[in-house]
Tab-separated table of N, CA, C and O in Angstrom:
chain	number	residue	atom	x	y	z
N	135	MET	N	13.288	-0.284	7.262
N	135	MET	CA	14.527	0.205	6.704
N	135	MET	C	15.687	-0.548	7.334
N	135	MET	O	15.764	-0.683	8.546
N	136	LYS	N	16.613	-1.058	6.511
N	136	LYS	CA	17.768	-1.780	7.009
N	136	LYS	C	18.794	-0.818	7.579
N	136	LYS	O	18.993	0.264	7.058
N	137	LYS	N	19.446	-1.270	8.648
N	137	LYS	CA	20.524	-0.501	9.252
N	137	LYS	C	21.782	-0.661	8.395
N	137	LYS	O	22.137	-1.759	7.993
N	138	SER	N	22.436	0.428	8.102
N	138	SER	CA	23.668	0.400	7.326
N	138	SER	C	24.806	-0.113	8.211
N	138	SER	O	24.935	0.276	9.360
N	139	VAL	N	25.624	-0.993	7.661
N	139	VAL	CA	26.731	-1.579	8.405
N	139	VAL	C	28.036	-1.021	7.858
N	139	VAL	O	28.297	-1.103	6.663
N	140	HIS	N	28.850	-0.455	8.749
N	140	HIS	CA	30.117	0.140	8.323
N	140	HIS	C	31.321	-0.508	8.992
N	140	HIS	O	32.445	-0.271	8.578
N	141	ASN	N	31.105	-1.299	10.025
N	141	ASN	CA	32.183	-1.942	10.745
N	141	ASN	C	32.674	-3.146	9.938
N	141	ASN	O	31.907	-4.076	9.697
N	142	PRO	N	33.941	-3.161	9.513
N	142	PRO	CA	34.434	-4.275	8.695
N	142	PRO	C	34.265	-5.635	9.362
N	142	PRO	O	33.984	-6.628	8.699
N	143	ARG	N	34.423	-5.690	10.672
N	143	ARG	CA	34.270	-6.966	11.386
N	143	ARG	C	32.825	-7.455	11.297
N	143	ARG	O	32.566	-8.623	11.049
N	144	GLU	N	31.896	-6.548	11.485
N	144	GLU	CA	30.480	-6.913	11.416
N	144	GLU	C	30.108	-7.369	9.996
N	144	GLU	O	29.393	-8.356	9.817
N	145	VAL	N	30.614	-6.668	9.002
N	145	VAL	CA	30.364	-7.050	7.603
N	145	VAL	C	30.939	-8.444	7.344
N	145	VAL	O	30.282	-9.298	6.728
N	146	ALA	N	32.154	-8.694	7.816
N	146	ALA	CA	32.794	-9.999	7.622
N	146	ALA	C	31.982	-11.109	8.293
N	146	ALA	O	31.829	-12.197	7.731
N	147	GLU	N	31.463	-10.832	9.470
N	147	GLU	CA	30.644	-11.827	10.160
N	147	GLU	C	29.356	-12.105	9.389
N	147	GLU	O	28.914	-13.257	9.299
N	148	ILE	N	28.779	-11.083	8.802
N	148	ILE	CA	27.570	-11.265	7.998
N	148	ILE	C	27.876	-12.148	6.784
N	148	ILE	O	27.111	-13.053	6.452
N	149	VAL	N	28.999	-11.892	6.125
N	149	VAL	CA	29.399	-12.702	4.969
N	149	VAL	C	29.581	-14.157	5.403
N	149	VAL	O	29.121	-15.088	4.732
N	150	ALA	N	30.222	-14.369	6.546
N	150	ALA	CA	30.454	-15.732	7.034
N	150	ALA	C	29.147	-16.437	7.390
N	150	ALA	O	28.989	-17.631	7.110
N	151	VAL	N	28.209	-15.727	7.973
N	151	VAL	CA	26.908	-16.324	8.286
N	151	VAL	C	26.173	-16.666	6.989
N	151	VAL	O	25.527	-17.716	6.888
N	152	GLN	N	26.284	-15.817	5.981
N	152	GLN	CA	25.705	-16.138	4.676
N	152	GLN	C	26.360	-17.397	4.106
N	152	GLN	O	25.680	-18.241	3.515
N	153	ALA	N	27.666	-17.519	4.282
N	153	ALA	CA	28.379	-18.704	3.798
N	153	ALA	C	27.912	-19.948	4.546
N	153	ALA	O	27.739	-21.018	3.943
N	154	LEU	N	27.684	-19.823	5.835
N	154	LEU	CA	27.187	-20.947	6.620
N	154	LEU	C	25.805	-21.374	6.133
N	154	LEU	O	25.522	-22.566	5.988
N	155	SER	N	24.969	-20.415	5.838
N	155	SER	CA	23.648	-20.707	5.295
N	155	SER	C	23.767	-21.402	3.944
N	155	SER	O	23.032	-22.351	3.647
N	156	PHE	N	24.687	-20.942	3.129
N	156	PHE	CA	24.947	-21.552	1.823
N	156	PHE	C	25.384	-23.012	2.001
N	156	PHE	O	24.893	-23.910	1.312
N	157	ILE	N	26.296	-23.256	2.929
N	157	ILE	CA	26.766	-24.615	3.200
N	157	ILE	C	25.605	-25.491	3.666
N	157	ILE	O	25.435	-26.618	3.212
N	158	ALA	N	24.794	-24.954	4.559
N	158	ALA	CA	23.669	-25.715	5.121
N	158	ALA	C	22.602	-26.023	4.077
N	158	ALA	O	21.804	-26.939	4.256
N	159	GLY	N	22.585	-25.280	2.991
N	159	GLY	CA	21.577	-25.463	1.956
N	159	GLY	C	21.767	-26.702	1.101
N	159	GLY	O	20.880	-27.068	0.332
N	160	GLU	N	22.906	-27.349	1.225
N	160	GLU	CA	23.170	-28.567	0.451
N	160	GLU	C	23.619	-29.664	1.422
N	160	GLU	O	24.699	-29.556	2.012
N	161	PRO	N	22.800	-30.698	1.613
N	161	PRO	CA	23.100	-31.724	2.616
N	161	PRO	C	24.494	-32.344	2.498
N	161	PRO	O	25.173	-32.549	3.512
N	162	GLU	N	24.948	-32.624	1.279
N	162	GLU	CA	26.273	-33.229	1.113
N	162	GLU	C	27.371	-32.274	1.573
N	162	GLU	O	28.309	-32.668	2.275
N	163	ARG	N	27.248	-31.014	1.197
N	163	ARG	CA	28.245	-30.011	1.596
N	163	ARG	C	28.217	-29.813	3.111
N	163	ARG	O	29.259	-29.712	3.753
N	164	LEU	N	27.005	-29.773	3.678
N	164	LEU	CA	26.880	-29.604	5.124
N	164	LEU	C	27.498	-30.788	5.858
N	164	LEU	O	28.217	-30.600	6.846
N	165	GLY	N	27.243	-31.991	5.385
N	165	GLY	CA	27.820	-33.177	6.021
N	165	GLY	C	29.334	-33.137	6.011
N	165	GLY	O	29.986	-33.457	7.018
N	166	LEU	N	29.907	-32.738	4.895
N	166	LEU	CA	31.356	-32.632	4.788
N	166	LEU	C	31.883	-31.569	5.743
N	166	LEU	O	32.876	-31.792	6.451
N	167	PHE	N	31.214	-30.428	5.784
N	167	PHE	CA	31.650	-29.350	6.679
N	167	PHE	C	31.586	-29.794	8.139
N	167	PHE	O	32.523	-29.573	8.907
N	168	LEU	N	30.490	-30.424	8.535
N	168	LEU	CA	30.343	-30.879	9.926
N	168	LEU	C	31.410	-31.911	10.270
N	168	LEU	O	31.996	-31.865	11.354
N	169	ALA	N	31.668	-32.824	9.346
N	169	ALA	CA	32.694	-33.845	9.588
N	169	ALA	C	34.069	-33.211	9.752
N	169	ALA	O	34.829	-33.585	10.652
N	170	GLU	N	34.379	-32.242	8.908
N	170	GLU	CA	35.692	-31.606	8.974
N	170	GLU	C	35.837	-30.677	10.175
N	170	GLU	O	36.923	-30.553	10.736
N	171	SER	N	34.756	-30.025	10.547
N	171	SER	CA	34.836	-29.079	11.662
N	171	SER	C	34.748	-29.773	13.013
N	171	SER	O	35.151	-29.208	14.028
N	172	GLY	N	34.191	-30.985	13.015
N	172	GLY	CA	34.078	-31.726	14.261
N	172	GLY	C	32.924	-31.292	15.147
N	172	GLY	O	32.846	-31.698	16.304
N	173	ILE	N	32.040	-30.466	14.618
N	173	ILE	CA	30.883	-30.056	15.418
N	173	ILE	C	29.651	-30.792	14.910
N	173	ILE	O	29.620	-31.284	13.794
N	174	GLY	N	28.651	-30.847	15.771
N	174	GLY	CA	27.408	-31.496	15.386
N	174	GLY	C	26.375	-30.469	14.982
N	174	GLY	O	26.501	-29.278	15.303
N	175	PRO	N	25.339	-30.907	14.283
N	175	PRO	CA	24.298	-29.971	13.846
N	175	PRO	C	23.634	-29.243	15.010
N	175	PRO	O	23.206	-28.103	14.871
N	176	GLU	N	23.600	-29.883	16.165
N	176	GLU	CA	22.957	-29.265	17.325
N	176	GLU	C	23.763	-28.105	17.908
N	176	GLU	O	23.216	-27.266	18.625
N	177	THR	N	25.046	-28.034	17.607
N	177	THR	CA	25.881	-26.949	18.137
N	177	THR	C	26.222	-25.899	17.089
N	177	THR	O	26.945	-24.947	17.381
N	178	LEU	N	25.686	-26.072	15.892
N	178	LEU	CA	25.998	-25.161	14.791
N	178	LEU	C	25.616	-23.718	15.108
N	178	LEU	O	26.398	-22.798	14.907
N	179	ARG	N	24.426	-23.515	15.630
N	179	ARG	CA	23.953	-22.161	15.930
N	179	ARG	C	24.824	-21.495	16.988
N	179	ARG	O	25.183	-20.326	16.868
N	180	THR	N	25.198	-22.223	18.018
N	180	THR	CA	26.052	-21.677	19.076
N	180	THR	C	27.441	-21.339	18.531
N	180	THR	O	27.998	-20.294	18.840
N	181	ALA	N	27.975	-22.243	17.716
N	181	ALA	CA	29.308	-22.037	17.153
N	181	ALA	C	29.356	-20.797	16.267
N	181	ALA	O	30.385	-20.131	16.177
N	182	ALA	N	28.238	-20.463	15.632
N	182	ALA	CA	28.201	-19.326	14.700
N	182	ALA	C	28.438	-17.990	15.398
N	182	ALA	O	28.687	-16.988	14.732
N	183	ALA	N	28.406	-17.955	16.712
N	183	ALA	CA	28.688	-16.725	17.442
N	183	ALA	C	30.190	-16.512	17.648
N	183	ALA	O	30.605	-15.444	18.096
N	184	ASP	N	30.998	-17.499	17.302
N	184	ASP	CA	32.446	-17.434	17.511
N	184	ASP	C	33.142	-16.985	16.218
N	184	ASP	O	33.060	-17.676	15.205
N	185	PRO	N	33.833	-15.845	16.245
N	185	PRO	CA	34.513	-15.365	15.039
N	185	PRO	C	35.525	-16.361	14.469
N	185	PRO	O	35.716	-16.437	13.263
N	186	ARG	N	36.155	-17.160	15.321
N	186	ARG	CA	37.097	-18.171	14.816
N	186	ARG	C	36.357	-19.245	14.024
N	186	ARG	O	36.849	-19.718	13.011
N	187	PHE	N	35.175	-19.604	14.501
N	187	PHE	CA	34.369	-20.572	13.763
N	187	PHE	C	33.933	-19.970	12.431
N	187	PHE	O	33.988	-20.639	11.395
N	188	LEU	N	33.516	-18.709	12.457
N	188	LEU	CA	33.094	-18.049	11.217
N	188	LEU	C	34.250	-17.982	10.223
N	188	LEU	O	34.048	-18.144	9.018
N	189	ALA	N	35.451	-17.765	10.717
N	189	ALA	CA	36.627	-17.774	9.832
N	189	ALA	C	36.798	-19.154	9.210
N	189	ALA	O	37.106	-19.276	8.016
N	190	SER	N	36.549	-20.212	9.998
N	190	SER	CA	36.689	-21.568	9.454
N	190	SER	C	35.609	-21.858	8.409
N	190	SER	O	35.843	-22.628	7.476
N	191	VAL	N	34.445	-21.238	8.551
N	191	VAL	CA	33.393	-21.373	7.540
N	191	VAL	C	33.895	-20.811	6.212
N	191	VAL	O	33.766	-21.443	5.166
N	192	LEU	N	34.493	-19.635	6.269
N	192	LEU	CA	35.016	-19.028	5.038
N	192	LEU	C	36.207	-19.807	4.498
N	192	LEU	O	36.367	-19.915	3.284
N	193	ASP	N	37.023	-20.379	5.376
N	193	ASP	CA	38.123	-21.238	4.917
N	193	ASP	C	37.561	-22.410	4.116
N	193	ASP	O	38.097	-22.772	3.063
N	194	PHE	N	36.494	-23.010	4.619
N	194	PHE	CA	35.866	-24.147	3.949
N	194	PHE	C	35.361	-23.740	2.564
N	194	PHE	O	35.580	-24.446	1.584
N	195	VAL	N	34.712	-22.602	2.483
N	195	VAL	CA	34.176	-22.133	1.203
N	195	VAL	C	35.306	-21.802	0.232
N	195	VAL	O	35.231	-22.127	-0.952
N	196	MET	N	36.366	-21.208	0.730
N	196	MET	CA	37.426	-20.708	-0.144
N	196	MET	C	38.446	-21.761	-0.565
N	196	MET	O	39.257	-21.510	-1.447
N	197	ARG	N	38.397	-22.920	-0.019
N	197	ARG	CA	39.427	-23.915	-0.326
N	197	ARG	C	39.282	-24.529	-1.713
N	197	ARG	O	40.173	-25.202	-2.197
N	198	ASP	N	38.147	-24.289	-2.335
N	198	ASP	CA	37.862	-24.927	-3.623
N	198	ASP	C	37.232	-23.884	-4.544
N	198	ASP	O	36.271	-23.222	-4.169
N	199	ASP	N	37.793	-23.734	-5.730
N	199	ASP	CA	37.324	-22.705	-6.668
N	199	ASP	C	35.840	-22.829	-6.999
N	199	ASP	O	35.133	-21.827	-7.090
N	200	ALA	N	35.371	-24.048	-7.184
N	200	ALA	CA	33.959	-24.250	-7.541
N	200	ALA	C	33.040	-23.804	-6.406
N	200	ALA	O	31.986	-23.204	-6.647
N	201	THR	N	33.454	-24.068	-5.164
N	201	THR	CA	32.626	-23.668	-4.018
N	201	THR	C	32.635	-22.159	-3.852
N	201	THR	O	31.593	-21.555	-3.591
N	202	VAL	N	33.791	-21.545	-4.018
N	202	VAL	CA	33.863	-20.078	-3.938
N	202	VAL	C	32.962	-19.457	-5.000
N	202	VAL	O	32.187	-18.551	-4.709
N	203	LYS	N	33.045	-19.971	-6.209
N	203	LYS	CA	32.229	-19.421	-7.298
N	203	LYS	C	30.742	-19.616	-7.012
N	203	LYS	O	29.950	-18.693	-7.197
N	204	ALA	N	30.378	-20.794	-6.542
N	204	ALA	CA	28.964	-21.064	-6.245
N	204	ALA	C	28.459	-20.147	-5.137
N	204	ALA	O	27.357	-19.589	-5.233
N	205	PHE	N	29.261	-19.945	-4.092
N	205	PHE	CA	28.847	-19.048	-3.013
N	205	PHE	C	28.811	-17.605	-3.499
N	205	PHE	O	27.892	-16.850	-3.177
N	206	ALA	N	29.797	-17.201	-4.275
N	206	ALA	CA	29.826	-15.833	-4.812
N	206	ALA	C	28.576	-15.572	-5.656
N	206	ALA	O	27.943	-14.518	-5.526
N	207	ASP	N	28.221	-16.537	-6.490
N	207	ASP	CA	27.013	-16.388	-7.316
N	207	ASP	C	25.759	-16.314	-6.450
N	207	ASP	O	24.891	-15.472	-6.668
N	208	ALA	N	25.673	-17.199	-5.464
N	208	ALA	CA	24.487	-17.251	-4.603
N	208	ALA	C	24.335	-15.996	-3.751
N	208	ALA	O	23.223	-15.521	-3.521
N	209	SER	N	25.462	-15.459	-3.287
N	209	SER	CA	25.421	-14.304	-2.387
N	209	SER	C	25.545	-12.973	-3.125
N	209	SER	O	25.413	-11.919	-2.517
N	210	LYS	N	25.841	-13.062	-4.432
N	210	LYS	CA	26.055	-11.866	-5.257
N	210	LYS	C	27.237	-11.030	-4.733
N	210	LYS	O	27.230	-9.815	-4.783
N	211	LEU	N	28.248	-11.747	-4.226
N	211	LEU	CA	29.487	-11.119	-3.778
N	211	LEU	C	30.604	-11.510	-4.733
N	211	LEU	O	30.590	-12.602	-5.300
N	212	HIS	N	31.572	-10.639	-4.877
N	212	HIS	CA	32.750	-10.971	-5.670
N	212	HIS	C	33.661	-11.836	-4.790
N	212	HIS	O	33.751	-11.607	-3.575
N	213	PRO	N	34.337	-12.814	-5.376
N	213	PRO	CA	35.228	-13.656	-4.572
N	213	PRO	C	36.261	-12.873	-3.748
N	213	PRO	O	36.631	-13.300	-2.658
N	214	THR	N	36.694	-11.723	-4.243
N	214	THR	CA	37.649	-10.933	-3.455
N	214	THR	C	37.006	-10.385	-2.182
N	214	THR	O	37.694	-10.194	-1.185
N	215	ASN	N	35.686	-10.140	-2.218
N	215	ASN	CA	34.991	-9.696	-1.008
N	215	ASN	C	34.932	-10.817	0.026
N	215	ASN	O	35.026	-10.562	1.233
N	216	ILE	N	34.790	-12.029	-0.455
N	216	ILE	CA	34.774	-13.186	0.445
N	216	ILE	C	36.151	-13.354	1.089
N	216	ILE	O	36.257	-13.546	2.301
N	217	ALA	N	37.192	-13.241	0.285
N	217	ALA	CA	38.556	-13.337	0.802
N	217	ALA	C	38.849	-12.203	1.790
N	217	ALA	O	39.496	-12.421	2.820
N	218	ALA	N	38.361	-11.012	1.504
N	218	ALA	CA	38.566	-9.880	2.410
N	218	ALA	C	37.853	-10.123	3.740
N	218	ALA	O	38.384	-9.796	4.808
N	219	ALA	N	36.659	-10.688	3.684
N	219	ALA	CA	35.927	-11.001	4.913
N	219	ALA	C	36.718	-11.997	5.751
N	219	ALA	O	36.829	-11.858	6.975
N	220	ARG	N	37.308	-12.989	5.097
N	220	ARG	CA	38.113	-13.981	5.824
N	220	ARG	C	39.315	-13.315	6.471
N	220	ARG	O	39.676	-13.610	7.606
N	221	GLN	N	39.935	-12.401	5.763
N	221	GLN	CA	41.103	-11.701	6.307
N	221	GLN	C	40.718	-10.883	7.538
N	221	GLN	O	41.426	-10.881	8.532
N	222	VAL	N	39.594	-10.196	7.473
N	222	VAL	CA	39.145	-9.391	8.613
N	222	VAL	C	38.875	-10.278	9.823
N	222	VAL	O	39.251	-9.943	10.947
N	223	LEU	N	38.229	-11.421	9.601
N	223	LEU	CA	37.925	-12.309	10.729
N	223	LEU	C	39.191	-12.866	11.367
N	223	LEU	O	39.183	-13.196	12.550
N	224	GLY	N	40.260	-12.959	10.613
N	224	GLY	CA	41.517	-13.459	11.152
N	224	GLY	C	42.401	-12.383	11.750
N	224	GLY	O	43.441	-12.679	12.327
N	225	ASP	N	41.997	-11.134	11.638
N	225	ASP	CA	42.798	-10.011	12.119
N	225	ASP	C	42.319	-9.581	13.501
N	225	ASP	O	41.216	-9.069	13.640
N	226	PRO	N	43.143	-9.748	14.539
N	226	PRO	CA	42.718	-9.380	15.895
N	226	PRO	C	42.527	-7.877	16.096
N	226	PRO	O	41.923	-7.451	17.072
N	227	HIS	N	42.999	-7.061	15.148
N	227	HIS	CA	42.858	-5.613	15.289
N	227	HIS	C	41.452	-5.122	14.956
N	227	HIS	O	41.078	-4.014	15.310
N	228	TRP	N	40.677	-5.932	14.236
N	228	TRP	CA	39.306	-5.532	13.910
N	228	TRP	C	38.388	-6.002	15.021
N	228	TRP	O	37.992	-7.152	15.061
N	229	GLU	N	38.080	-5.127	15.928
N	229	GLU	CA	37.173	-5.455	17.036
N	229	GLU	C	35.749	-5.161	16.637
N	229	GLU	O	35.472	-4.286	15.833
N	230	ARG	N	34.817	-5.848	17.250
N	230	ARG	CA	33.396	-5.681	16.934
N	230	ARG	C	32.879	-4.282	17.224
N	230	ARG	O	32.021	-3.792	16.543
N	231	ASP	N	33.371	-3.659	18.266
N	231	ASP	CA	32.768	-2.397	18.701
N	231	ASP	C	33.536	-1.166	18.231
N	231	ASP	O	33.371	-0.096	18.784
N	232	VAL	N	34.344	-1.294	17.197
N	232	VAL	CA	35.026	-0.124	16.634
N	232	VAL	C	34.001	0.712	15.895
N	232	VAL	O	33.264	0.186	15.074
N	233	PRO	N	33.927	2.019	16.171
N	233	PRO	CA	32.922	2.850	15.476
N	233	PRO	C	33.207	2.993	13.993
N	233	PRO	O	34.256	2.850	13.522
């Protein structure tokens, strides 16, 4: 049984990790993301623990309508949910351990 997630920050991080997986699923898109982010493939997993990095993942996805649509279709999320996740990750008031 899956654990229900109610913390907006945790939900936003899950969306961002899904977006990272989506980016990694296409070599050309991943190469562009790595080049723009300045990180190497070997540090990708470590970087994914940083909420600022996760916000940059969503920035990358959201900068282009076609990419947002492709990710929304792949993740079965509405684009507004993706934008909301990005907003939460950028908001310092949403802490991870808020009940």
